[in-house]
Structure formats: structure tokens, C-alpha cells
PDB file of C-alpha atoms in Angstrom:
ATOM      1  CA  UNK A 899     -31.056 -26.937 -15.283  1.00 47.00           C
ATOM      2  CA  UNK A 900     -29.111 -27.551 -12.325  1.00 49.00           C
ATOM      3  CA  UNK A 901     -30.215 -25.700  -9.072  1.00 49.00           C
ATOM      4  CA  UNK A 902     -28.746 -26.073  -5.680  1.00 54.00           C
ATOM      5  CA  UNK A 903     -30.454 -27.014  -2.966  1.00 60.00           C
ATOM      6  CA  UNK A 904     -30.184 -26.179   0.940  1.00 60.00           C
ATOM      7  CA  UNK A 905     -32.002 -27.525   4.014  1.00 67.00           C
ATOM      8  CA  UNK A 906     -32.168 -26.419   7.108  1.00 77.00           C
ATOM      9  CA  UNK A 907     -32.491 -28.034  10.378  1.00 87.00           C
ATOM     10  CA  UNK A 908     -32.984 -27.891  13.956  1.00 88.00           C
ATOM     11  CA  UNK A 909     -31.532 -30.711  16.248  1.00 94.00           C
ATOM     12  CA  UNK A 910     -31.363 -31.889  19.751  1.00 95.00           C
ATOM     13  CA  UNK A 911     -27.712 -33.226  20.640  1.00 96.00           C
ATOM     14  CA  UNK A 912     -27.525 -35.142  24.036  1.00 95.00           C
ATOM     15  CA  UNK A 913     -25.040 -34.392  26.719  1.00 94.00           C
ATOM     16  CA  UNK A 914     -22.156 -37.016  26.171  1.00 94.00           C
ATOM     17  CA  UNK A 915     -23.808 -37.604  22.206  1.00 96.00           C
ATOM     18  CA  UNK A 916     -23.025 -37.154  18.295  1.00 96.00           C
ATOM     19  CA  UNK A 917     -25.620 -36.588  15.911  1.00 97.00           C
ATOM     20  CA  UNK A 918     -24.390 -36.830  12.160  1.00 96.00           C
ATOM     21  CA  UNK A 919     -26.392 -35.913   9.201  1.00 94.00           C
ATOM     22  CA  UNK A 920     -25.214 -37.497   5.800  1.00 93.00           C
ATOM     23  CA  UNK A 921     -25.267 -35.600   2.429  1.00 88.00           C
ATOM     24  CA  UNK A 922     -24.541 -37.498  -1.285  1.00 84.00           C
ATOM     25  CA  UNK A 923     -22.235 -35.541  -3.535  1.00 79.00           C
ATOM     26  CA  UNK A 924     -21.547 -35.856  -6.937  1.00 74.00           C
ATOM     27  CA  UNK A 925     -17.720 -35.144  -7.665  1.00 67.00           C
ATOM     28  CA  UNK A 926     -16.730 -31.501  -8.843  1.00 65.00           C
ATOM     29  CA  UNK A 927     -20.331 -29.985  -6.877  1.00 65.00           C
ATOM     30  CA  UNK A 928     -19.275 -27.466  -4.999  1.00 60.00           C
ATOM     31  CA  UNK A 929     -21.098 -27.337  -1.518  1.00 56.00           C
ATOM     32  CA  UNK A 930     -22.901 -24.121  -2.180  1.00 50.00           C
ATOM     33  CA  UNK A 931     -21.430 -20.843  -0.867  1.00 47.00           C
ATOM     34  CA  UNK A 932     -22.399 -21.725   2.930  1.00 49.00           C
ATOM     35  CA  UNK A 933     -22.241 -25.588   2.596  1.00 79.00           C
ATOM     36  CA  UNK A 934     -21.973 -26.226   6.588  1.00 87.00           C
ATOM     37  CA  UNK A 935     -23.492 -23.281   8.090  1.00 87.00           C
ATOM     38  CA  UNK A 936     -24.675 -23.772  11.899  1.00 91.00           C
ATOM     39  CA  UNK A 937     -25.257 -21.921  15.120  1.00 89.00           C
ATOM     40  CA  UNK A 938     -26.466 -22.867  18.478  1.00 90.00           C
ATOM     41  CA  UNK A 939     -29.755 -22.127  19.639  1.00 86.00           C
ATOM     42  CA  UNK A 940     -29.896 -23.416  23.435  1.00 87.00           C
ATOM     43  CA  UNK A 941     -27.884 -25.147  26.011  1.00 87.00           C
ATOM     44  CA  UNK A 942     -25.037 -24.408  28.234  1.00 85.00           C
ATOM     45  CA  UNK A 943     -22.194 -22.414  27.378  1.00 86.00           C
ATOM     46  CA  UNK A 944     -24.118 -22.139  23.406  1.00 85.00           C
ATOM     47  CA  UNK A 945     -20.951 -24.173  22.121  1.00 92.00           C
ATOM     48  CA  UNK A 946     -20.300 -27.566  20.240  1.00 95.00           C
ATOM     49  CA  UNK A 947     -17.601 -29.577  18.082  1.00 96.00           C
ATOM     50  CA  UNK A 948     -17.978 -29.751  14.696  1.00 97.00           C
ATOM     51  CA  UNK A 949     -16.255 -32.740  12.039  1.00 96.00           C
ATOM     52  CA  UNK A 950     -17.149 -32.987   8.753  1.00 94.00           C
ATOM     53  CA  UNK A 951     -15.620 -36.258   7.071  1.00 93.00           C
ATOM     54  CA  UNK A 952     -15.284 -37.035   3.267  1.00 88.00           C
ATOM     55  CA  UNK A 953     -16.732 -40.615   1.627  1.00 90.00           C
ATOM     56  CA  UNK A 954     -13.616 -41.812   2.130  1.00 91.00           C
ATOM     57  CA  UNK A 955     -13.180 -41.558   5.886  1.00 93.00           C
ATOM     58  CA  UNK A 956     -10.773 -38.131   5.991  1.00 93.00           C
ATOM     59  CA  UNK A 957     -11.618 -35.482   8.413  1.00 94.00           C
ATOM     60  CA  UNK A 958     -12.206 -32.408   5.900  1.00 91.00           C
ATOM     61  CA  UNK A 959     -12.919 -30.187   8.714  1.00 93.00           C
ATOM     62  CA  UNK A 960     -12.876 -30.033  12.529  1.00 96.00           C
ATOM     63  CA  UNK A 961     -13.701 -28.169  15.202  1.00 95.00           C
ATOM     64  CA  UNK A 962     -14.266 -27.646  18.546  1.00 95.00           C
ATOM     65  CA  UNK A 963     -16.484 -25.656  21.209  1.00 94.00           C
ATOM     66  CA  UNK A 964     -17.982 -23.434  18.329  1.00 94.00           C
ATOM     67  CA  UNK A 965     -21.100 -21.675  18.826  1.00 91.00           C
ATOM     68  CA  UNK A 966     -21.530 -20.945  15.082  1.00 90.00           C
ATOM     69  CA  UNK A 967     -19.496 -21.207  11.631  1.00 90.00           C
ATOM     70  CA  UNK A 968     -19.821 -21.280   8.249  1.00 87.00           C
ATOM     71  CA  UNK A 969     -17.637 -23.913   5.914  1.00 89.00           C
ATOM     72  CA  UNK A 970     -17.684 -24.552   2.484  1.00 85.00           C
ATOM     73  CA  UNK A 971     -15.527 -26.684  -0.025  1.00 84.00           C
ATOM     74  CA  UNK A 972     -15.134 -28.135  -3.206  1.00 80.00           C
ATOM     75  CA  UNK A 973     -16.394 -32.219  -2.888  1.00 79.00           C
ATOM     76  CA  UNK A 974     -13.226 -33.976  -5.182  1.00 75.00           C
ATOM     77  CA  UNK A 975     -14.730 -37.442  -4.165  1.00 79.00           C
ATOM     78  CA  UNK A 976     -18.133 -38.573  -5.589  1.00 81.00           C
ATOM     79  CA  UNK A 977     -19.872 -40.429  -1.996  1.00 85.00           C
ATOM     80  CA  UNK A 978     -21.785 -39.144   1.142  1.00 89.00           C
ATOM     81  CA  UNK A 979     -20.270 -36.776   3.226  1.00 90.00           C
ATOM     82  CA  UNK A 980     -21.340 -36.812   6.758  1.00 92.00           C
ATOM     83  CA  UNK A 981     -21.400 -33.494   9.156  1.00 94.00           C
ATOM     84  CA  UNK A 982     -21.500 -34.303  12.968  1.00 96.00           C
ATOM     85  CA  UNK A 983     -22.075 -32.586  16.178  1.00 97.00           C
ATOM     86  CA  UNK A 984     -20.813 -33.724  19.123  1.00 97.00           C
ATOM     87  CA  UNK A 985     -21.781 -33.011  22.681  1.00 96.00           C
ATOM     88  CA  UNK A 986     -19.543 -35.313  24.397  1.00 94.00           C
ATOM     89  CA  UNK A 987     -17.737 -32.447  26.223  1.00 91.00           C
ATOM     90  CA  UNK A 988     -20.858 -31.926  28.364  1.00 88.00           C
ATOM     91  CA  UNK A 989     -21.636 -33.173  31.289  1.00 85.00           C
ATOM     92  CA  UNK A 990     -25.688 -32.374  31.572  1.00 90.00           C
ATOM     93  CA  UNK A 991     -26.858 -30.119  29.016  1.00 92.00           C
ATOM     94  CA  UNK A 992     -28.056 -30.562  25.874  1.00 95.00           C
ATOM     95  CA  UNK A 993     -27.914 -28.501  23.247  1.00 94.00           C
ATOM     96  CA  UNK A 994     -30.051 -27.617  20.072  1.00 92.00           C
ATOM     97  CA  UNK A 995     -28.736 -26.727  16.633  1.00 93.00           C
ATOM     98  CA  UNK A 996     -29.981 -24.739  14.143  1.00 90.00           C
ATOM     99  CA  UNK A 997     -28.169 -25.676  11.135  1.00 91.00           C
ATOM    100  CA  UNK A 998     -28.211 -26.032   7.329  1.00 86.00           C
ATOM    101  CA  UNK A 999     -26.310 -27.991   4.564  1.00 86.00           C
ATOM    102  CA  UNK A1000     -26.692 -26.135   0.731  1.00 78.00           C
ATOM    103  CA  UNK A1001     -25.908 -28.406  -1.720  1.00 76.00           C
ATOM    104  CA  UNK A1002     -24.618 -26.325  -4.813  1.00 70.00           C
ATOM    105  CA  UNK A1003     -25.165 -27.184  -8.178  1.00 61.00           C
ATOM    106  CA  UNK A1004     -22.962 -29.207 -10.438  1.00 54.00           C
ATOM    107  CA  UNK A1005     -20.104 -27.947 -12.099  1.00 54.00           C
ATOM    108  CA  UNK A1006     -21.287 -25.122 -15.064  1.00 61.00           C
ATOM    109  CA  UNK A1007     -21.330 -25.797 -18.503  1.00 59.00           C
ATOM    110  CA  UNK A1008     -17.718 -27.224 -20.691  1.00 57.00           C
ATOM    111  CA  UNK A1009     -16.823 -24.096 -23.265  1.00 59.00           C
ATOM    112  CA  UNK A1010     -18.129 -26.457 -25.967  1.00 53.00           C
ATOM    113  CA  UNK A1011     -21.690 -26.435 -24.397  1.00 58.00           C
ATOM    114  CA  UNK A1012     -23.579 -23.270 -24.723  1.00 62.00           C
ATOM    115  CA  UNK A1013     -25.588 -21.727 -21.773  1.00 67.00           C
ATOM    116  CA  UNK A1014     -28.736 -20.062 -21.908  1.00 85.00           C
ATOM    117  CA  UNK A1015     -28.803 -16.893 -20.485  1.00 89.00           C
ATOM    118  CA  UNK A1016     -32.157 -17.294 -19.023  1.00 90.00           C
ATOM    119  CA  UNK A1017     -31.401 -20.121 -17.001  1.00 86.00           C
ATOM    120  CA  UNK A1018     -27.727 -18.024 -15.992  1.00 85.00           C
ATOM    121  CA  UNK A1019     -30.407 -15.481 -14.422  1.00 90.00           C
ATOM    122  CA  UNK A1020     -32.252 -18.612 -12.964  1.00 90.00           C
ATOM    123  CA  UNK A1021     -29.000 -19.937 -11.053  1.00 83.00           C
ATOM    124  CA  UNK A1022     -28.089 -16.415  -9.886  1.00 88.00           C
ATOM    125  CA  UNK A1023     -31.794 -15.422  -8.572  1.00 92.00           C
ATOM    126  CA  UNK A1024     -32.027 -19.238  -6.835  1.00 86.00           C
ATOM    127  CA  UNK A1025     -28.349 -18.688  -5.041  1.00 81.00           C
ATOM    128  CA  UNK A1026     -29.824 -15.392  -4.357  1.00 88.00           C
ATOM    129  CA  UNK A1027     -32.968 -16.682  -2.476  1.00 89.00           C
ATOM    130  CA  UNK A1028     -31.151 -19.140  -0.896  1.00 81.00           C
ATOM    131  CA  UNK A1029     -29.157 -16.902   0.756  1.00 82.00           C
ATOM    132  CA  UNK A1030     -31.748 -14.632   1.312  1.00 90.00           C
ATOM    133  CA  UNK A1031     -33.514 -17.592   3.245  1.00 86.00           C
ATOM    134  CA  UNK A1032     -30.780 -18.559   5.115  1.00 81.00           C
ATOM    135  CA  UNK A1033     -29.890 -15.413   6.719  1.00 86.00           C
ATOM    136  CA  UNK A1034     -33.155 -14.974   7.760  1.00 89.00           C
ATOM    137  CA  UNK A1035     -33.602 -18.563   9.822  1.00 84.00           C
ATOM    138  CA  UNK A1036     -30.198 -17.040  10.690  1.00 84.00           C
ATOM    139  CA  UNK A1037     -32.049 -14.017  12.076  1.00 89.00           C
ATOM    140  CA  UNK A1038     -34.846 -15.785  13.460  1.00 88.00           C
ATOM    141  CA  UNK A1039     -32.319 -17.673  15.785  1.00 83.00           C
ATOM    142  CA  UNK A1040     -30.720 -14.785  16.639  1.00 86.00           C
ATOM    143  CA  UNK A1041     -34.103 -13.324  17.696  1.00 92.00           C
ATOM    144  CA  UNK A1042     -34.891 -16.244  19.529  1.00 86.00           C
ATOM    145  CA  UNK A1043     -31.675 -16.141  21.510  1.00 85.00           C
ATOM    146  CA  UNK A1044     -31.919 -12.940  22.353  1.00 90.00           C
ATOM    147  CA  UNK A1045     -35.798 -12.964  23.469  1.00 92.00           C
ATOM    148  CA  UNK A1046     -34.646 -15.666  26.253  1.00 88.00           C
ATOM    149  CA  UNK A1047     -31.601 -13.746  27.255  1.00 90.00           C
ATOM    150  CA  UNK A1048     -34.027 -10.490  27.931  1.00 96.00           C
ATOM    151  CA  UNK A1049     -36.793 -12.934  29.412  1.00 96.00           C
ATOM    152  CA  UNK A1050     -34.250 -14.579  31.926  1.00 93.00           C
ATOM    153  CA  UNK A1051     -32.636 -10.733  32.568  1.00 96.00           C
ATOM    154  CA  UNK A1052     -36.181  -9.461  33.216  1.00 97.00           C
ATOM    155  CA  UNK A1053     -37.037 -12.185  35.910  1.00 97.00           C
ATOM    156  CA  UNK A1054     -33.698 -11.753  37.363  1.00 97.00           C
ATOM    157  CA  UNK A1055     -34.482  -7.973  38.105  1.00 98.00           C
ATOM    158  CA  UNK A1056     -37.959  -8.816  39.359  1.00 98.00           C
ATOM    159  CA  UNK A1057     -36.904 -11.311  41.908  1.00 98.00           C
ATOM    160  CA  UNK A1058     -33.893  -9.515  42.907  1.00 98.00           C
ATOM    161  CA  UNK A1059     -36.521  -6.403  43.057  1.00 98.00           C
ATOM    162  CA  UNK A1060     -38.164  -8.210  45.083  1.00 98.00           C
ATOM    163  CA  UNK A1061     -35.680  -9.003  47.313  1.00 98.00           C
ATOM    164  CA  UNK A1062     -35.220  -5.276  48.002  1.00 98.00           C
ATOM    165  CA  UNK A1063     -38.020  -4.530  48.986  1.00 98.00           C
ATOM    166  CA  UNK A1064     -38.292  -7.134  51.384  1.00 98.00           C
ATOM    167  CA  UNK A1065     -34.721  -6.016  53.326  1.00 98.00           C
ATOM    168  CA  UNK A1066     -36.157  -2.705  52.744  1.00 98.00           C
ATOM    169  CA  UNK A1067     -39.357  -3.117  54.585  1.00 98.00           C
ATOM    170  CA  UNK A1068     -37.320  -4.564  57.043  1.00 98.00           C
ATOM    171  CA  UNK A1069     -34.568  -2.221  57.641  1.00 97.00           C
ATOM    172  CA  UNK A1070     -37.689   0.626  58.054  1.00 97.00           C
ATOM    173  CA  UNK A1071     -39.306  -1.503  60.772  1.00 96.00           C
ATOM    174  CA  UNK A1072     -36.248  -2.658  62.307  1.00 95.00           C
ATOM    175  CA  UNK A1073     -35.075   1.323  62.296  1.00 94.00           C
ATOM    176  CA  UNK A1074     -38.776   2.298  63.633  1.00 94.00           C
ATOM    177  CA  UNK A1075     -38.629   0.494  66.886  1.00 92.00           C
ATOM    178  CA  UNK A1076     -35.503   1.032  67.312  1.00 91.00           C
ATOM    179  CA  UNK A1077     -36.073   4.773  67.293  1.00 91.00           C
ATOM    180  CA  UNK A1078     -38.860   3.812  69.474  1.00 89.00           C
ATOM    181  CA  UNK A1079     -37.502   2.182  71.994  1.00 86.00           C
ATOM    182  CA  UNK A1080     -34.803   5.606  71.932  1.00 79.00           C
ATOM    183  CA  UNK A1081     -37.454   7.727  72.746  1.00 82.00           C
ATOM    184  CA  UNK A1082     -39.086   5.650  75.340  1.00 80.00           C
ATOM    185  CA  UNK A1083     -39.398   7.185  79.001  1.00 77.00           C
ATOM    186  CA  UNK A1084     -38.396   4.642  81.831  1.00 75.00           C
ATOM    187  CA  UNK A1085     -39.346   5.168  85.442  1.00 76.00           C
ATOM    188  CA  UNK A1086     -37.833   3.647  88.190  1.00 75.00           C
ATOM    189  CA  UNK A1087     -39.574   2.684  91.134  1.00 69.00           C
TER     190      UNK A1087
END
């Protein structure tokens, strides 16, 4: 019985570095419905290139200043295909990537070879929990983005709050004695 299999990472990728994850494929495997699926979690502008090269040194697919994708193909070549992520583009910040590689499973049966239904149901419930899986360290990401987005937001507003108060405390004193000082009687002598 062949099941696919998928697994997920999270990475750390220098300012001016390339990380590159290697994956052995047997020839006719498809890479799963996703194959390269990625998205980035932290760092600058939340974007990164992208190259994923065949076993026999050809650039399948390439990309650049992405902040997510999803790419799949067909592996023709029997070998380890390697995915990379480059950061070379920036200057200070690194970034971190959430991303995951699903290895399908080999071609299905030849006409000749008979199936069993059961493990049909098998296949289609794994691919189903895969994805299943997937999207949600998909939507655990997304969550995570978004909570420091609305954490840096909120301390924005509180110091420029801040800030507000301050000129405004100020402006009422400043207005006060001024006011004051309008009022004031002066005698000569």
C-alpha cells in the first residue's frame, strides 16, 4: 500500500543565505497535490526566492520575492530533488519559513493489476488528512502573523496615546498661564 507522505517545517534563513532541503524521488511519483507549499512567517518585507532543481541539475521552478506559493509536478527523473530558499536579497533580516514538501505516492496500479477497494478508500482518506493537516499549520501561521501584526498595532496606539496626552497636558498648562498672565493687573509706580 503506497501512502504519501508530507513534512512540514519551520526554518531560519540568514540575511545574504540559502537553505536547501533535499527530497529522494522515485520516477513517475507525483509530488503530492501541494508538493512545495511554503509561506513566510517573520522577517522584513515577509518575502523570499524560491528554486527547486531536478537530480539532474535543471531549475524546475524559480522564483523570486514570494511570500507564499504552492508548486507541484510530476518527478520524470528517479534522484533527489532539492528545494532552496534564498535570502541573499537582504541586507539584515532574516527570515523564517514555514514550509512543507508532500511526497505523493507512486504511480497507481497497471490495468493488469487489480486494486482493492479498501485500500482506494485508504489513499483517498490519507490525501484527505494530509490536506486537512496542512491547511491547518497553514492556519496556524496565518494566526501567528496576524497576532504580531495586532500586538505591534496595539503598542503603536499606546505609545502614540501616550504621546497625546503628554502635548495635551502641555498645551492646557501652556494655555492656563497664558490666560493668566492675560488677566493679570499691573501697576505702575
Amino acid at each position: 500500500l503506497g501512502v504519501g507522505q508530507a513534512r512540514a517545517y519551520y526554518v531560519t534563513v540568514d540575511a545574504h543565505a540559502e537553505e536547501c532541503f533535499f527530497e529522494h524521488v522515485d520516477a513517475g511519483t507525483k509530488l503530492g497535490r501541494l508538493g512545495l507549499s511554503f509561506q513566510i512567517a517573520e522577517g522584513g518585507f515577509l518575502d523570499i526566492d524560491v528554486r527547486i532543481v531536478g537530480p539532474d541539475a535543471k531549475v524546475i521552478y524559480e522564483e523570486e520575492r514570494l511570500t507564499s506559493g504552492k508548486y507541484s509536478f510530476a518527478a520524470h527523473t528517479v534522484g533527489t530533488y532539492s528545494f532552496c530558499f534564498s535570502n541573499k536579497m537582504s541586507t539584515m533580516t532574516p527570515k523564517v519559513v514555514m514550509f512543507d514538501v508532500a511526497v505523493g505516492e507512486p504511480p497507481k496500479p497497471a490495468e493488469g493489476e487489480t486494486a482493492n477497494k479498501l485500500e482506494d478508500m485508504i489513499r483517498e482518506l490519507t490525501a484527505s488528512l494530509t490536506a486537512v493537516k496542512q491547511e491547518q499549520d497553514y492556519m496556524q501561521l496565518r494566526d501567528r502573523i496576524h497576532r504580531a501584526i495586532n500586538e505591534s498595532t496595539n503598542s503603536r496606539v499606546a505609545i502614540w496615546s501616550g504621546f497625546e496626552a503628554v502635548v495635551l497636558v502641555a498645551m492646557t498648562m501652556g494655555q492656563v498661564f497664558y490666560l493668566k498672565r492675560f488677566f493679570e493687573v499691573r501697576r505702575v509706580v
